[in-house]
Amino acid sequence: MSEMLGSNGVQIQLEAPPLAYVRPTEDPGTMNGPEDVAIQITDLDAFYGKRRVVRDVSLGVRRNAITAIIGPSGSGKSTLLRCMDRMHEIIPGARVTGTISYRGTDIYGPDVDPAAVRRSIGMVFQQPNPFPTMSIADNVAAPARFNGLVRGRQAERDLVERCLSQAALWDEVKDKLSHGGTSLSGGQQQRLCIARSLALEPDVLLMDEPCSALDPVATLQVEQLMFDLKSRYTIVIVTHNMQQASRVSDRTAFLTMGEDRAGFLVEEGPTVNVFTAPREQLTEDYISGRFG
Amino acid sequence: MLPIIVISTEEMLRLTPRPVAEGVRALGLSRWRSFSSVLLPSALSGIFTGVLLAVSRAIGETAPLIFTALGNNFFSLDMGEPLQGLPLLIYRNALNSAYPAARDRAFGAALVLVAMVLIFNLLGRWLVARRRPGR
Ligand SMILES: Nc1ncnc2c1ncn2[C@@H]1O[C@H](COP(=O)(O)OP(=O)(O)OP(=O)(O)O)[C@@H](O)[C@H]1O
Ligand SMILES: [Mg+2]
């Protein structure tokens, strides 16, 4: 993957309009059967204390594709995303019912270690959150080292280079690997956080509005990166930006909330269909409201 | 001194930005790892500040000594007995400042006290700076 990005590969690719991205031959927008599903969510309800904020969601997340989750503020997009790597439950009083199966196991099953789930299913946050006391290199290497995935200085250096290259950041930081992670620009920090997630060799990446704190150039870089990553990873992105959803994602899930203020899934399907020929009136209203 | 340190340390650990604290958990690190490698180091400069403030303040504390242990005019290493305190030394000698020797002792002790506080502060700064990666 790193070979694809030449010394200034990012800039070159940025000049191409986003729609000129090369799509894999097999259309990642279509779901052919269970073998295409990375994460299967079934009858999911999520609560904060007594309040139910996500109701009855059943959704298969397409493998090796980018799935966008869109919907109005408060419809439970972040909550749903956090349920997928068991981050929801770290909030006191928060709980989940229903099942989420990943590689055939229910991640909420009794014998499952939430930390192991979070290592396979990485998460990128809205605010870039590099570890403030660690160098750029350590930001990438330390979590992998702590989890026993790398041993030895040389192996760590290789890992750092590989992950930073994959995150399209290597060329910008290779001469200052010992500088603090927080000394980078916002967009660079976000790519550093993506590199840090990649170092744990996850196969799913969950991203909650990863570009909302970034400027347009940094946003395009992160979008390009997602595009490069999707042949190897399954990506789920929550976004408020409809243009972003329509240009980066293969499939789109639309959530909204009902009278009880609990979020539910209205429809999920290939992005082109959801945006141009939605099955549900609610989806059409939301999308045309945004574009009209 | 201890209550100040405990409270400020607790506050500093709580001050870790939530995205950072959540980021560590999302990487599947154990709670101890999250604490020792990310939360504690990022709170460290704040913790040091708290300790320094507390120590610097306790060092200069005179009134409690006058009203309680009263110090000791002789050299002693026995922790069970009252010890001489620098501020107390200054206080006693300054009261007798009519005598040049006592006045000198008071000024000398004051200099030592100020120097100690300064050294504590510099030491703390240095320790904090050393743990921070370069810019
Ligand atoms: N930590 C929390 N404690 C209690 N309630 C919460 C918490 N986080 C979110 N909620 C509530 O859950 C509901 C869904 O929130 P969530 O953050 O999932 O929405 P969202 O779709 O991501 O919204 P946004 O687009 O604004 O990010 C909201 O009504 C919110 O008030
Ligand atoms: Mg949200």
Short mmCIF file of C-alpha atoms in Angstrom, two decimals, chain B residues 27-126:
data_model
loop_
_atom_site.label_atom_id
_atom_site.label_comp_id
_atom_site.label_asym_id
_atom_site.label_seq_id
_atom_site.Cartn_x
_atom_site.Cartn_y
_atom_site.Cartn_z
CA LEU B 27 -7.05 0.79 21.60
CA GLY B 28 -7.86 -2.14 23.84
CA LEU B 29 -5.22 -1.35 26.43
CA SER B 30 -5.70 -2.67 29.93
CA ARG B 31 -6.75 -0.17 32.58
CA TRP B 32 -3.35 -0.27 34.20
CA ARG B 33 -1.60 0.34 30.88
CA SER B 34 -3.91 3.22 30.07
CA PHE B 35 -3.16 4.71 33.43
CA SER B 36 0.59 4.21 33.62
CA SER B 37 1.50 5.03 30.05
CA VAL B 38 -0.92 7.76 29.08
CA LEU B 39 -3.08 9.19 31.84
CA LEU B 40 -0.36 9.47 34.48
CA PRO B 41 2.33 10.99 32.22
CA SER B 42 -0.05 13.54 30.80
CA ALA B 43 -1.12 14.55 34.30
CA LEU B 44 2.42 14.52 35.62
CA SER B 45 3.28 18.17 35.13
CA GLY B 46 0.11 19.12 36.97
CA ILE B 47 0.86 16.67 39.75
CA PHE B 48 4.37 18.09 40.14
CA THR B 49 2.99 21.57 40.30
CA GLY B 50 0.67 20.50 43.09
CA VAL B 51 3.47 18.80 45.01
CA LEU B 52 5.75 21.81 44.58
CA LEU B 53 3.12 24.24 45.74
CA ALA B 54 2.43 22.09 48.76
CA VAL B 55 6.08 21.58 49.65
CA SER B 56 6.97 25.20 49.06
CA ARG B 57 4.13 26.23 51.26
CA ALA B 58 4.89 23.76 54.03
CA ILE B 59 8.55 24.80 54.02
CA GLY B 60 7.61 28.36 54.82
CA GLU B 61 4.99 27.44 57.44
CA THR B 62 5.83 29.25 60.71
CA ALA B 63 2.68 29.78 62.66
CA PRO B 64 1.69 26.10 63.08
CA LEU B 65 5.14 25.34 64.44
CA ILE B 66 4.98 28.11 67.00
CA PHE B 67 1.65 26.83 68.20
CA THR B 68 2.47 23.14 68.15
CA ALA B 69 5.86 21.46 68.12
CA LEU B 70 7.85 24.61 68.85
CA GLY B 71 10.96 23.31 67.08
CA ASN B 72 14.25 22.46 68.67
CA ASN B 73 17.23 24.69 69.14
CA PHE B 74 19.72 21.85 68.88
CA PHE B 75 20.81 19.69 65.99
CA SER B 76 18.86 16.42 65.94
CA LEU B 77 18.11 13.60 63.51
CA ASP B 78 15.49 11.95 65.70
CA MET B 79 12.26 11.95 63.73
CA GLY B 80 10.25 11.34 66.91
CA GLU B 81 11.36 14.63 68.43
CA PRO B 82 10.60 18.17 67.29
CA LEU B 83 13.19 19.39 64.77
CA GLN B 84 14.35 22.86 64.07
CA GLY B 85 12.40 24.48 61.24
CA LEU B 86 13.97 27.09 59.01
CA PRO B 87 11.09 29.56 59.32
CA LEU B 88 11.16 29.12 63.07
CA LEU B 89 14.88 29.81 63.09
CA ILE B 90 14.27 32.99 61.15
CA TYR B 91 11.48 34.00 63.48
CA ARG B 92 13.46 33.46 66.71
CA ASN B 93 16.58 35.15 65.44
CA ALA B 94 14.75 38.03 63.88
CA LEU B 95 13.10 38.70 67.22
CA ASN B 96 16.61 39.15 68.63
CA SER B 97 17.85 41.23 65.73
CA ALA B 98 19.43 43.71 68.11
CA TYR B 99 22.29 41.22 68.26
CA PRO B 100 24.28 41.24 64.98
CA ALA B 101 24.94 37.49 65.20
CA ALA B 102 21.22 36.72 65.49
CA ARG B 103 20.40 39.11 62.67
CA ASP B 104 22.96 37.45 60.43
CA ARG B 105 21.59 34.02 61.31
CA ALA B 106 18.09 35.19 60.41
CA PHE B 107 19.20 36.55 57.04
CA GLY B 108 21.30 33.47 56.37
CA ALA B 109 18.40 31.16 57.15
CA ALA B 110 16.11 33.25 54.95
CA LEU B 111 18.55 32.93 52.07
CA VAL B 112 18.75 29.15 52.53
CA LEU B 113 14.96 28.95 52.60
CA VAL B 114 14.51 30.96 49.42
CA ALA B 115 17.26 28.96 47.72
CA MET B 116 15.57 25.69 48.69
CA VAL B 117 12.23 26.77 47.31
CA LEU B 118 13.96 27.87 44.12
CA ILE B 119 15.78 24.56 43.77
CA PHE B 120 12.59 22.59 44.33
CA ASN B 121 10.89 24.58 41.63
CA LEU B 122 13.72 24.24 39.14
CA LEU B 123 13.96 20.53 39.83
CA GLY B 124 10.25 20.11 39.24
CA ARG B 125 10.36 22.06 35.97
CA TRP B 126 13.30 20.03 34.79
#
